[in-house]
Structures are given as structure tokens and as C-alpha cells.
XYZ file of C-alpha atoms in Angstrom:
478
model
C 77.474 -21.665 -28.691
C 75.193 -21.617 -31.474
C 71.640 -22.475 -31.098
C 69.976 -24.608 -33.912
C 66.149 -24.604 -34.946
C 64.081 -26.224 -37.561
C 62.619 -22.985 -38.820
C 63.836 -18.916 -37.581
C 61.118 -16.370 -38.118
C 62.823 -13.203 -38.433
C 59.458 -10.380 -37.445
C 56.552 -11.207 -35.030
C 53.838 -9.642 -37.001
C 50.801 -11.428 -38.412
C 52.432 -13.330 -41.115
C 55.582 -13.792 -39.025
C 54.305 -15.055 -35.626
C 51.253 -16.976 -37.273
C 54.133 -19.023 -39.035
C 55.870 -19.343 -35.983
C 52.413 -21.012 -34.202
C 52.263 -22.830 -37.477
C 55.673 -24.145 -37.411
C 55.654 -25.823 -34.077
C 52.362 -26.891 -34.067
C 53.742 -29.210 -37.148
C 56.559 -30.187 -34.421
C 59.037 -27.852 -35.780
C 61.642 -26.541 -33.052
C 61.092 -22.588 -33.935
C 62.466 -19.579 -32.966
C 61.130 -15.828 -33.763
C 62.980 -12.583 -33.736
C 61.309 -9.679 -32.876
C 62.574 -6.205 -32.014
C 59.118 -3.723 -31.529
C 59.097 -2.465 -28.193
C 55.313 -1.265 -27.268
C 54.506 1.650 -24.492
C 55.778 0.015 -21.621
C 58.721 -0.436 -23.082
C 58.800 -4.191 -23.449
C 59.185 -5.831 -26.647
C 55.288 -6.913 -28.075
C 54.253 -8.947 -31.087
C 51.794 -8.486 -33.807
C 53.955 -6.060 -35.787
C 52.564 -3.084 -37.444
C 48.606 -4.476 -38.236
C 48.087 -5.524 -34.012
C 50.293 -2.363 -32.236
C 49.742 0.507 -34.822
C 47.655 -0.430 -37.451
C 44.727 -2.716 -38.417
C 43.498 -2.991 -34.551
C 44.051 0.187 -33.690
C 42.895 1.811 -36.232
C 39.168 -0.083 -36.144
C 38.802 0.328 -32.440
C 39.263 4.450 -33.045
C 36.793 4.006 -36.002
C 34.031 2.074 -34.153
C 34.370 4.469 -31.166
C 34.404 7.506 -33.772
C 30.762 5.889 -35.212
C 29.393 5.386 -32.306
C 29.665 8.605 -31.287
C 28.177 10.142 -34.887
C 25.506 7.770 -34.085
C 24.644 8.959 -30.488
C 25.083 12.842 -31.841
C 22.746 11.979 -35.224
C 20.917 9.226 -35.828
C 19.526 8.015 -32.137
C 16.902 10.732 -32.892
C 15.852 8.073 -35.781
C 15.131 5.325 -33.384
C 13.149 7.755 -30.981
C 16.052 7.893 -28.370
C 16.428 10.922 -26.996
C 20.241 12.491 -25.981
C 20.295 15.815 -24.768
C 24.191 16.368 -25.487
C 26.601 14.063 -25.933
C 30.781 14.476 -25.943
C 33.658 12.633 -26.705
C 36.428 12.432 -23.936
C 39.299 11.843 -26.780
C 42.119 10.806 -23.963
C 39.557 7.651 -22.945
C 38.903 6.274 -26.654
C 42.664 6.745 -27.006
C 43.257 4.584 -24.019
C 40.962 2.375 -24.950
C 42.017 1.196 -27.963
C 45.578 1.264 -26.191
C 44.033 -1.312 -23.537
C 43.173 -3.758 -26.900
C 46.288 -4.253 -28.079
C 47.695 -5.129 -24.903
C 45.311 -7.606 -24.505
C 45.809 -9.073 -28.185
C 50.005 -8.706 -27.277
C 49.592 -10.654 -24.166
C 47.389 -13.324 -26.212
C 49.606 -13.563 -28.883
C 52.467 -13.818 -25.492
C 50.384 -16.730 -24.723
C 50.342 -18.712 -27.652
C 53.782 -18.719 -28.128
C 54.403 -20.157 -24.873
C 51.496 -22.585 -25.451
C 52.732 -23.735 -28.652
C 56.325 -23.842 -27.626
C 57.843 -20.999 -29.994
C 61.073 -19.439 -28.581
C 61.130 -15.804 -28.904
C 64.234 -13.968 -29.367
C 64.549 -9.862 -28.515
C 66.170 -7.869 -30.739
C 66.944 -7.429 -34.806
C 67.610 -10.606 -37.082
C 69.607 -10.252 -40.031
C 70.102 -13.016 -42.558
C 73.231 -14.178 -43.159
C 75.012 -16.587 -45.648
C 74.511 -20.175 -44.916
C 70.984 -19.723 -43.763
C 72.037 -18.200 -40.289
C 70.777 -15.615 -38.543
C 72.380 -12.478 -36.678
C 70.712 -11.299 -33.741
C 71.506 -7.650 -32.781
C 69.955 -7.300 -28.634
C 69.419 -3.479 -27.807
C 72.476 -3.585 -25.457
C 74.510 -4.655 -28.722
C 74.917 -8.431 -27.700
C 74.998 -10.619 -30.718
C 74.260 -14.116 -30.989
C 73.889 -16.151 -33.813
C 71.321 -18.495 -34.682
C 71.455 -21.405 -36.850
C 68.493 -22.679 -38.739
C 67.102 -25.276 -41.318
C 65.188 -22.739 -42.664
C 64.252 -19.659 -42.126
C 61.467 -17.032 -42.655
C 61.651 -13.432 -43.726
C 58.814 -11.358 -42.073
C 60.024 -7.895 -41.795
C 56.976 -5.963 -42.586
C 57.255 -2.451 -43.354
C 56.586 1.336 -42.686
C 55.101 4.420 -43.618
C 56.396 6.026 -46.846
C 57.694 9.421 -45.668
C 58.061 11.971 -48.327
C 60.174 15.079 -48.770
C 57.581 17.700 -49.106
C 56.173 16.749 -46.297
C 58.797 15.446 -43.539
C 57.323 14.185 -40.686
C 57.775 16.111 -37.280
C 55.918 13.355 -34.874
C 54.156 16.166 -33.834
C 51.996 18.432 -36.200
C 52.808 16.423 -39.359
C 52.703 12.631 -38.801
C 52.477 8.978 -40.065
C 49.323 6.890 -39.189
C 51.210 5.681 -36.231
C 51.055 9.170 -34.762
C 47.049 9.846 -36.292
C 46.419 7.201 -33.452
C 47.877 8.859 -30.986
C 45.883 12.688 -31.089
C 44.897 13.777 -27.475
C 42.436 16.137 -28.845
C 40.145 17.085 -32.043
C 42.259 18.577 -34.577
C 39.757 21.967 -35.790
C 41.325 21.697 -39.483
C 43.178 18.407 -40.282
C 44.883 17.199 -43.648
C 45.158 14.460 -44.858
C 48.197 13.276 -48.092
C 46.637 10.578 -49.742
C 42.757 9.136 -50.075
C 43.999 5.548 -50.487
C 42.633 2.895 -47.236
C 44.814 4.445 -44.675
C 44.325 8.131 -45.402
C 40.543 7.061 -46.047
C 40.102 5.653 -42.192
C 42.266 8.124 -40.267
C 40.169 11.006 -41.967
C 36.975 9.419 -41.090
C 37.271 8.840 -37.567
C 38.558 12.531 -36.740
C 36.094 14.209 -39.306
C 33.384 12.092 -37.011
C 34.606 13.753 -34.237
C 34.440 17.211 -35.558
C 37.419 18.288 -37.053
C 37.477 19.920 -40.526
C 39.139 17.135 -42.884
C 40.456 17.650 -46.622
C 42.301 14.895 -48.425
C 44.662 15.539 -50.748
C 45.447 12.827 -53.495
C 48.025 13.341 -56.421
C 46.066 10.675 -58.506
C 43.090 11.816 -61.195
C 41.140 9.070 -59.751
C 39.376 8.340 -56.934
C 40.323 4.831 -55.294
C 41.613 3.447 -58.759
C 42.278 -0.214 -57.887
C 38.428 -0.357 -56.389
C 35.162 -1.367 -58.908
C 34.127 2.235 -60.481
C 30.628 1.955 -59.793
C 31.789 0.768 -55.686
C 34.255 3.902 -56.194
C 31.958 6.656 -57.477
C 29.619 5.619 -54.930
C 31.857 6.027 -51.982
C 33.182 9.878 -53.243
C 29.816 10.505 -53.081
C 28.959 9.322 -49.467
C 32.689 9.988 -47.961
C 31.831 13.589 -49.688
C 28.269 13.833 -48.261
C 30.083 13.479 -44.921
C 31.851 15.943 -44.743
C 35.733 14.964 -46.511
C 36.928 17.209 -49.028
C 38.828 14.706 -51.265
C 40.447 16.831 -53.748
C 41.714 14.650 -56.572
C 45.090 15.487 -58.835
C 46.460 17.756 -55.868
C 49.964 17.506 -55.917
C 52.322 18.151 -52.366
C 54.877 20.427 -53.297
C 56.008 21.887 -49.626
C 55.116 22.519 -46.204
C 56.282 24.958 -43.434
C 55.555 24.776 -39.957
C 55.156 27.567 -38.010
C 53.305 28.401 -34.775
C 51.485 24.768 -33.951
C 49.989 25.166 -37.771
C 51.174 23.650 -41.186
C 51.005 24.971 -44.247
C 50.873 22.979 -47.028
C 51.653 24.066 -51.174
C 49.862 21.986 -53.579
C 48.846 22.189 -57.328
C 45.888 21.158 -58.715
C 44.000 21.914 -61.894
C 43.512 25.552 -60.593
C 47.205 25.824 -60.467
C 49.088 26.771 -57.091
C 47.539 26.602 -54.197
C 47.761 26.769 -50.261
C 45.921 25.239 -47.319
C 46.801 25.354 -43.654
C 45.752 22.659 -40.899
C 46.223 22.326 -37.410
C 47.400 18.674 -38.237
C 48.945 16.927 -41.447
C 48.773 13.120 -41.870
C 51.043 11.652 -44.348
C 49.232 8.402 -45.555
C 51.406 7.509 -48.707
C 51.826 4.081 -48.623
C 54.061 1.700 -47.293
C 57.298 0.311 -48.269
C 59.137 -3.226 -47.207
C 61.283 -3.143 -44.483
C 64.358 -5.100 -46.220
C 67.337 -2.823 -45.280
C 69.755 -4.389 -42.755
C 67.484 -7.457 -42.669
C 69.855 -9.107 -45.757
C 73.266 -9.632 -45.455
C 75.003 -8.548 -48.971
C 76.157 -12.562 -49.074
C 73.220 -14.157 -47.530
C 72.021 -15.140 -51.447
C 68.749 -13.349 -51.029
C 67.701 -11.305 -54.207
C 65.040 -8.476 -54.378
C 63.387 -7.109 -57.385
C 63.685 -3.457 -58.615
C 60.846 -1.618 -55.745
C 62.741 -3.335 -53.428
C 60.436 -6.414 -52.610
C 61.785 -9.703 -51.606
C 61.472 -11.850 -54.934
C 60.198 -14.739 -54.332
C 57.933 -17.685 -55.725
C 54.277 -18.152 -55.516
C 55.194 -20.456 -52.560
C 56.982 -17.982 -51.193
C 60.407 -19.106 -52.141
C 63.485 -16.987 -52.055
C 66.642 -17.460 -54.690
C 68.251 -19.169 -51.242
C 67.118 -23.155 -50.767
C 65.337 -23.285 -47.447
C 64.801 -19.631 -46.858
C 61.430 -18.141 -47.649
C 59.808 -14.381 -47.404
C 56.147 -13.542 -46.598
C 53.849 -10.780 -46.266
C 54.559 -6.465 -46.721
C 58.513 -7.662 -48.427
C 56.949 -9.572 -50.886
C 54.370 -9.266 -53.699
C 51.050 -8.602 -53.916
C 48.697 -7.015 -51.256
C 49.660 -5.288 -48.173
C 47.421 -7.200 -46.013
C 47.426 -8.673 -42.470
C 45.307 -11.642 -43.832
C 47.539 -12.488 -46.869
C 50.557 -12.348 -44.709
C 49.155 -15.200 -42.687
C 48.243 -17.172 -45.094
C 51.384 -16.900 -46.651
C 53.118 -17.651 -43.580
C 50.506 -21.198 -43.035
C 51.474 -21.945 -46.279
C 54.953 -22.223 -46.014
C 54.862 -23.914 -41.969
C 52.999 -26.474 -43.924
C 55.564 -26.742 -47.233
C 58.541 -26.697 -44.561
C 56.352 -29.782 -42.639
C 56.294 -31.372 -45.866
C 52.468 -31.187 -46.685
C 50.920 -29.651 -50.080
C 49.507 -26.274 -49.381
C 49.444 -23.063 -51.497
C 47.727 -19.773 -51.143
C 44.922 -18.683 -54.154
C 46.225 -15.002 -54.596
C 43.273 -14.700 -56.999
C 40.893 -14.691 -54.021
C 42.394 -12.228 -51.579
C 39.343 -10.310 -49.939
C 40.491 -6.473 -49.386
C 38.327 -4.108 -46.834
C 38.187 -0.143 -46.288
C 36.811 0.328 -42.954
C 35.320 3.468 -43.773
C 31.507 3.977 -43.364
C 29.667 2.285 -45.093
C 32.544 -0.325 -45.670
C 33.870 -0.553 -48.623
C 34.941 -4.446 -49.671
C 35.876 -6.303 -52.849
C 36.647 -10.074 -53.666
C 38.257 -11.027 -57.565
C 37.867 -8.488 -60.226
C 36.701 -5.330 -60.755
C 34.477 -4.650 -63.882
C 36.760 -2.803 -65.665
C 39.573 -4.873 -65.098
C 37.558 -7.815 -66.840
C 35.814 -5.790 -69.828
C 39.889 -4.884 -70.202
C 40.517 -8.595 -70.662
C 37.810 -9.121 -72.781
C 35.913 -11.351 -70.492
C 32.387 -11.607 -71.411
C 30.613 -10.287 -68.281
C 26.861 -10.211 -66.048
C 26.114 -8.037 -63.410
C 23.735 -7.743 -60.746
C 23.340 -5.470 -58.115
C 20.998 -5.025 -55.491
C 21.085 -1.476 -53.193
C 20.776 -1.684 -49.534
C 17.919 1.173 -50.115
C 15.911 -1.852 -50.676
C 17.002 -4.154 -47.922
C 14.298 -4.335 -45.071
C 17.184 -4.833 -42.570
C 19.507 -2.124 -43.493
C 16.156 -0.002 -43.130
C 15.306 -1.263 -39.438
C 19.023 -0.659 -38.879
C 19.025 2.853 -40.276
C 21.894 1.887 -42.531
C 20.803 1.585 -46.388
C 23.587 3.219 -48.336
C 25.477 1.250 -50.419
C 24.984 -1.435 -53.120
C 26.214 -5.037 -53.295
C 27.510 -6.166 -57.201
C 27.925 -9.596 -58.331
C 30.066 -10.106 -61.364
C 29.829 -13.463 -63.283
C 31.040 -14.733 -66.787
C 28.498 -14.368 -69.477
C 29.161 -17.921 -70.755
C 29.345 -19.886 -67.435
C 27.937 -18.029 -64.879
C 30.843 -18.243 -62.590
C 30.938 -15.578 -60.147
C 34.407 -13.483 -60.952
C 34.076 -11.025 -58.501
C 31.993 -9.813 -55.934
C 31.852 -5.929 -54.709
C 30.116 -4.047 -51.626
C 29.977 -0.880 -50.262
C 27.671 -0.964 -47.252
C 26.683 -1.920 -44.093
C 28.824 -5.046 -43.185
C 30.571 -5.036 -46.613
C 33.443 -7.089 -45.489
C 31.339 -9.883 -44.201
C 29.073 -9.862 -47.477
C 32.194 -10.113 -49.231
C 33.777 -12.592 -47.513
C 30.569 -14.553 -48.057
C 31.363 -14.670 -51.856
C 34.640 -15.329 -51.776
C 33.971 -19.034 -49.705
C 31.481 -19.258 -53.068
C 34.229 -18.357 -55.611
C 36.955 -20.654 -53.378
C 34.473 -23.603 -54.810
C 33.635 -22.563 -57.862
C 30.008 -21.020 -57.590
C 27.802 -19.602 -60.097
C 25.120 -16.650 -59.299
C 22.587 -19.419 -60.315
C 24.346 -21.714 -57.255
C 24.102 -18.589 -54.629
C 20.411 -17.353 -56.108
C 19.540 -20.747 -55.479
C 20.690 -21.108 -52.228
C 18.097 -19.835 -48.631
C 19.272 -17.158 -47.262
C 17.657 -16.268 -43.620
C 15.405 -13.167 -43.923
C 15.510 -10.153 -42.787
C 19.537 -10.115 -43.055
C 21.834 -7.836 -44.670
C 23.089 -10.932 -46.671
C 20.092 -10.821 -48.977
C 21.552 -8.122 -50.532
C 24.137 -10.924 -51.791
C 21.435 -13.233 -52.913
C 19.270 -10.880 -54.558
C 22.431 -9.433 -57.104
C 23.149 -12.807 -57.729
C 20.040 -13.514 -58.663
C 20.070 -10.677 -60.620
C 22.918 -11.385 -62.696
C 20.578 -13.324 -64.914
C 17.757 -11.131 -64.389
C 15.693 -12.774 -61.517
C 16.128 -10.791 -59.069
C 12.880 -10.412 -57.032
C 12.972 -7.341 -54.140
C 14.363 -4.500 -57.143
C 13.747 -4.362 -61.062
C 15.778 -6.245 -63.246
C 18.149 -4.923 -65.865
C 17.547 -5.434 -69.262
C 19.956 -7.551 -70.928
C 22.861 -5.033 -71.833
């Protein structure tokens, strides 16, 4: 017999399972499909960002600092450590041990907010219902009102570079490393390769980043960018830009990897390779070829700015759809249409999406970049302040980094805020509840900000957008 829901989520991942809790809190009778199976073999929510990717991948970073910390800055704060180690097995289980708390809470709140889950894969098929493929090959269809696409997706893999699980992997297995890697590689300086590199260079291992593009971090402020080659370079990543992947052999536990570059041909051999490419959606099998569902030509869901499909009733959110790849935007998304479903008004600002690189110092942007606006034509201000000045990134031992407020020349409105720095992603998410209601730099240099913090740093480059700022010199008007 066919079972019948308000709303079908097909993918328990942020924006999938958020929509879910969304759904029935509205009174919605909703089911989600999910198929990920986690270590213990039992299937897990929180897709990709909670089991293999946004949690993970912080709790190996902060680990990774703290341990560069203890081994060379203590000395700083007159703490003395005679030798210090890193027992890589332990801060492998330990981030391991975080997830499956966050799986079990996420467990929880489907049972406390009454969402069904369903094991296995969901396909969509015509008539708004929905396959569902068990592991043991039981199928069972479910029927829904509407339904919600949330299928994520996965590492790019690429053909000079196959992955082997084993010496050359995805981020998945850059998580998983039992031991320091003496000479590690890393395809592709973009957020992932960025992170993974860090936290094993931290530990020790010898780290060069390949990246086929001429420029560093394109999509990121230039002034944020040029600043973070130079830091990520001061410690110790060789980011070699233009280097193309042409092949790789593996032989003997080691990879060998052929690029070209501007010196031509060349050759480098690692102990590890990470391929950190990029993602794409995960859309194959998930669409039946008459459930109505369209996709544009990268192979993205097309939908709406409300999320809409071609299909009355059935929506897609998050990695298959446009715009960022981002745990945060995915959830949003999937509020947004719990609430459109439930009949209220809601609607996501796309033009406000914060993004974060969790390297250190953090790199984190809000709106637009400088030279996307000057491109536009858009009249611009800008302020910056440097954490070199800020009396609590000194007591903290943590001044690299600058903090740049952009603002229209005829209105003042703030059109984008950029940090890299200690606590970047906070700083920035401080602007963007500005920008959300419309401030000015005159509305956040007017505003008190509790000293000594690291959020100065925001109020003093807003203040110097017009050229007040008080704790560095001001510009001259450009």
C-alpha cells in the first residue's frame, strides 16, 4: 500500500533534513529518504557537510592549530613545553566521536519533531511520487504532495588523477590519514584543498598545492587574496599557480604526479595526493526520465529563486541547484521552501550569503568583492583596519590579517564586507546582519563596540570608509 505525506525529502543533509524539521514543525506529515551509511554501518544524517565534510574537517583543523600553537607560539605567552607530539589515530577518533554525536542529535530531532525517516535511495518519479530503493532491493513507493530534492553531491574525480582510496584520495579519505604524510600534494588551492593542506602541513608534512588557475583564490577580494598567498606561503604551502595535472603513476606506496607550468613539464612525487577539484550535484538516478524535472546544461537542478522546479509542487535545494556550495545556503533554502509549502511568505537574499575558508587566519567575505563592483561601475569607499593594530589580536598573539569595509560612494551603504584574520567568519557575519538592514559605515562607525575585542577591527574600517578612522591613519581620498 502506498504511503502518503504532505512533503518527501529525498537526502538527509543540511538543507534536506533542516526542511524536514521545518516541514513538520509547520504540521506537515513528512517523510525523508536517506541512504548514507556511517562507520558502524547504520544509515546517519547530515549528508556530506556533518559525516565528511564541514564538521570534520574543522575539528581536524582546530586540533591541527592547537598543536602549532603548543609546538610555537606558547613560548610567546611564557609557557614553557619541553616537547610536544601529536598521536594522529586520537585526533582522528576524535573528530570521529563528533559526528556521532551531531548524527545522534540530528536522530533526535527527527523523532522529536515527528519526521519519518525512510532507509535507502529515493528517486523521483512522474506524478510527484517517489521510488524507494532499500539496500536489500525492496521497493516501496511513496506518495507525496510535494516533494523536495536534496541530493547533495560529491567530489569531482578527474582522469589524470583517479582516485585509489588509498595513496591518491578525495577529501573524504584526507580525513581519514592514520599518520603524517612526509610529502603530501594537494590538486587544487580552492576552500577544500586550502583546509586539508593546512591541517597536515601543521602537523609536519611537506605540502605543495597545485592549481591549474593563474590566480590565486579568484572569486575572493584581491587585496583579502594576496594577503592570504602571502601568509598560507609564509607557512609553509607551496601553492604553485597555472600547474596543470597531466598524469600520475603509482608505484611503491609513492605517487608521481606530471604537471606543466610556466617552466614547461614537470614532475613531483608525494607520499599522498589529495584531489580537491570541486564538487558536482548528485542528480543521476535521483530523476526519473518522466518525472518532469529539467536540469540546466552543468547538470544543476533548474529551478526558481524559490526554489521551484519545472514540476508544480516539487522543489530542489542546496549542492543540485544554483549558487554556492554551502551547508548554510542549503538550509536556508530548505526553511524557505517548509515555509512556501506551509503557505507563509519567505524567500532567501542570495545577495547576502556569508562564505568562510577555515584556514588560519580565516579567511571570510559577505557581498562583493572590490573588483567585482569597480567592474560594474559602482562608485566605491573603502576602509580597512589591520589586526597589527588591534590591542586584542596582540594580547592574543594573533594580528595578521586585515578587515575591509566596502560602501557606495554616493550612499554609504555597506556593499560588502571582507576579513582575513583572527575570527574572520564571526566579523563577517557581523556585517552581513548590518547589510540584511540596510546599514551604512556611518550607522556601524557610529555604533559602541565593547573594547578590547577583535570586532573593533569592524568598527574602525567602517569608520574609515569616510576617513575617520581613529586607532590607524586614514587614507586620503582616492
Amino acid at each position: 500500500m502506498t504511503q502518503k505525506y504532505d512533503v518527501v525529502v529525498i537526502g538527509g543533509g543540511p538543507g534536506g533534513y533542516v526542511a524536514a524539521i521545518r516541514a513538520a514543525q509547520l504540521g506537515l506529515k513528512t517523510a525523508c529518504i536517506e541512504k548514507y551509511k556511517g562507520k558502524e554501518g547504520k544509515v546517519v544524517l547530515g549528508g556530506t557537510c556533518l559525516n565528511v565534510g564541514c564538521i570534520p574537517s574543522k575539528a581536524l583543523l582546530d586540533s591541527s592549530w592547537k598543536y602549532h600553537e603548543a609546538k610555537e607560539s606558547f613560548g610567546v605567552h611564557g609557557i614553557e613545553v619541553k616537547s610536544v607530539s601529536m598521536d594522529v589515530p586520537a585526533m582522528v577518533e576524535r573528530k570521529a566521536s563528533i559526528v556521532k554525536n551531531l548524527n545522534t542529535g540530528v536522530a533526535g530531532l527527527f523523532k522529536a519533531n515527528g519526521v519519518t525517516l525512510v532507509e535507502g535511495h529515493g528517486k523521483l518519479l512522474a506524478g510527484k511520487q517517489v521510488e524507494v530503493t532499500a539496500e536489500d532491493g525492496s521497493v516501496q513507493v511513496l506518495e507525496a504532495t510535494h516533494v523536495i530534492i536534496a541530493s547533495g553531491s560529491k567530489p569531482i574525480d578527474i582522469p589524470p588523477a583517479p582516485a585509489d582510496h588509498d595513496i591518491i584520495v578525495d577529501s573524504t579519505g584526507a580525513l581519514e590519514f592514520q599518520s603524517v604524510p612526509k610529502k603530501l600534494g594537494v590538486i587544487g588551492a580552492g576552500v577544500i584543498g586550502l583546509e586539508l593542506g593546512s591541517v597536515w602541513a601543521r602537523l609536519g608534512a611537506e605540502v605543495t598545492v597545485l592549481e591549474a588557475q593563474d590566480k590565486f583564490l579568484a572569486a575572493v577580494d584581491e587585496q583579502i587574496a594576496k594577503e592570504a598567498l602571502k601568509l598560507l606561503t609564509k607557512q609553509g604551502l607551496d601553492i604553485r599557480l597555472n600547474a596543470r595535472v597531466t598524469g600520475s603513476e603509482v608505484k611503491k606506496k609513492q605517487v608521481t604526479v606530471h604537471f606543466t607550468d610556466a617552466a614547461g613539464e614537470q614532475q613531483l612525487t608525494f607520499d599522498k595526493l589529495i584531489v580537491a577539484v570541486g564538487r558536482r550535484p548528485v542528480t543521476q538516478d535521483v530523476l526519473a526520465a518522466d518525472s518532469g524535472v529539467t536540469l540546466d546544461e552543468r547538470g544543476f537542478i533548474f529551478v526558481d529563486d524559490q526554489c521551484a522546479t519545472s514540476v508544480p509542487g516539487v522543489y530542489a535545494i542546496g549542492d543540485v541547484v544554483r549558487g554556492p556550495m554551502l551547508a548554510h545556503k542549503a538550509s536556508e533554502e530548505g526553511v524557505m521552501v517548509a515555509e512556501r509549502i506551509a503557505g507563509h511568505k519567505a524567500q532567501v537574499n542570495y545577495d547576502l550569503i556569508p562564505s568562510v575558508i577555515y584556514t588560519h587566519p580565516e579567511i571570510a567575505a559577505v557581498g562583493k568583492t572590490e573588483q567585482q563592483l569597480k567592474a560594474e561601475g559602482v562608485a566605491i569607499n573603502v576602509g580597512t583596519f589591520p589586526f597589527a593594530a588591534s590591542g586584542r589580536a596582540m594580547a592574543a598573539n594573533d594580528t595578521h590579517g586585515l578587515v575591509k569595509v566596502i560602501a557606495d560612494a554616493n550612499t554609504d551603504r555597506v556593499l560588502g564586507v571582507h576579513v582575513i584574520g583572527p575570527a574572520a567568519a564571526e566579523l563577517v557575519q557581523q556585517g552581513a546582519i548590518g547589510m540584511e538592514f540596510g546599514t551604512s559605515a556611518e550607522d556601524l562607525g557610529m555604533m559602541v563596540f565593547s573594547h578590547p575585542t577583535l570586532s573593533e577591527a569592524l568598527h574602525e574600517a567602517a569608520l574609515a570608509v569616510n576617513g575617520h578612522a581613529i586607532h590607524v591613519a586614514n587614507r586620503k581620498k582616492r
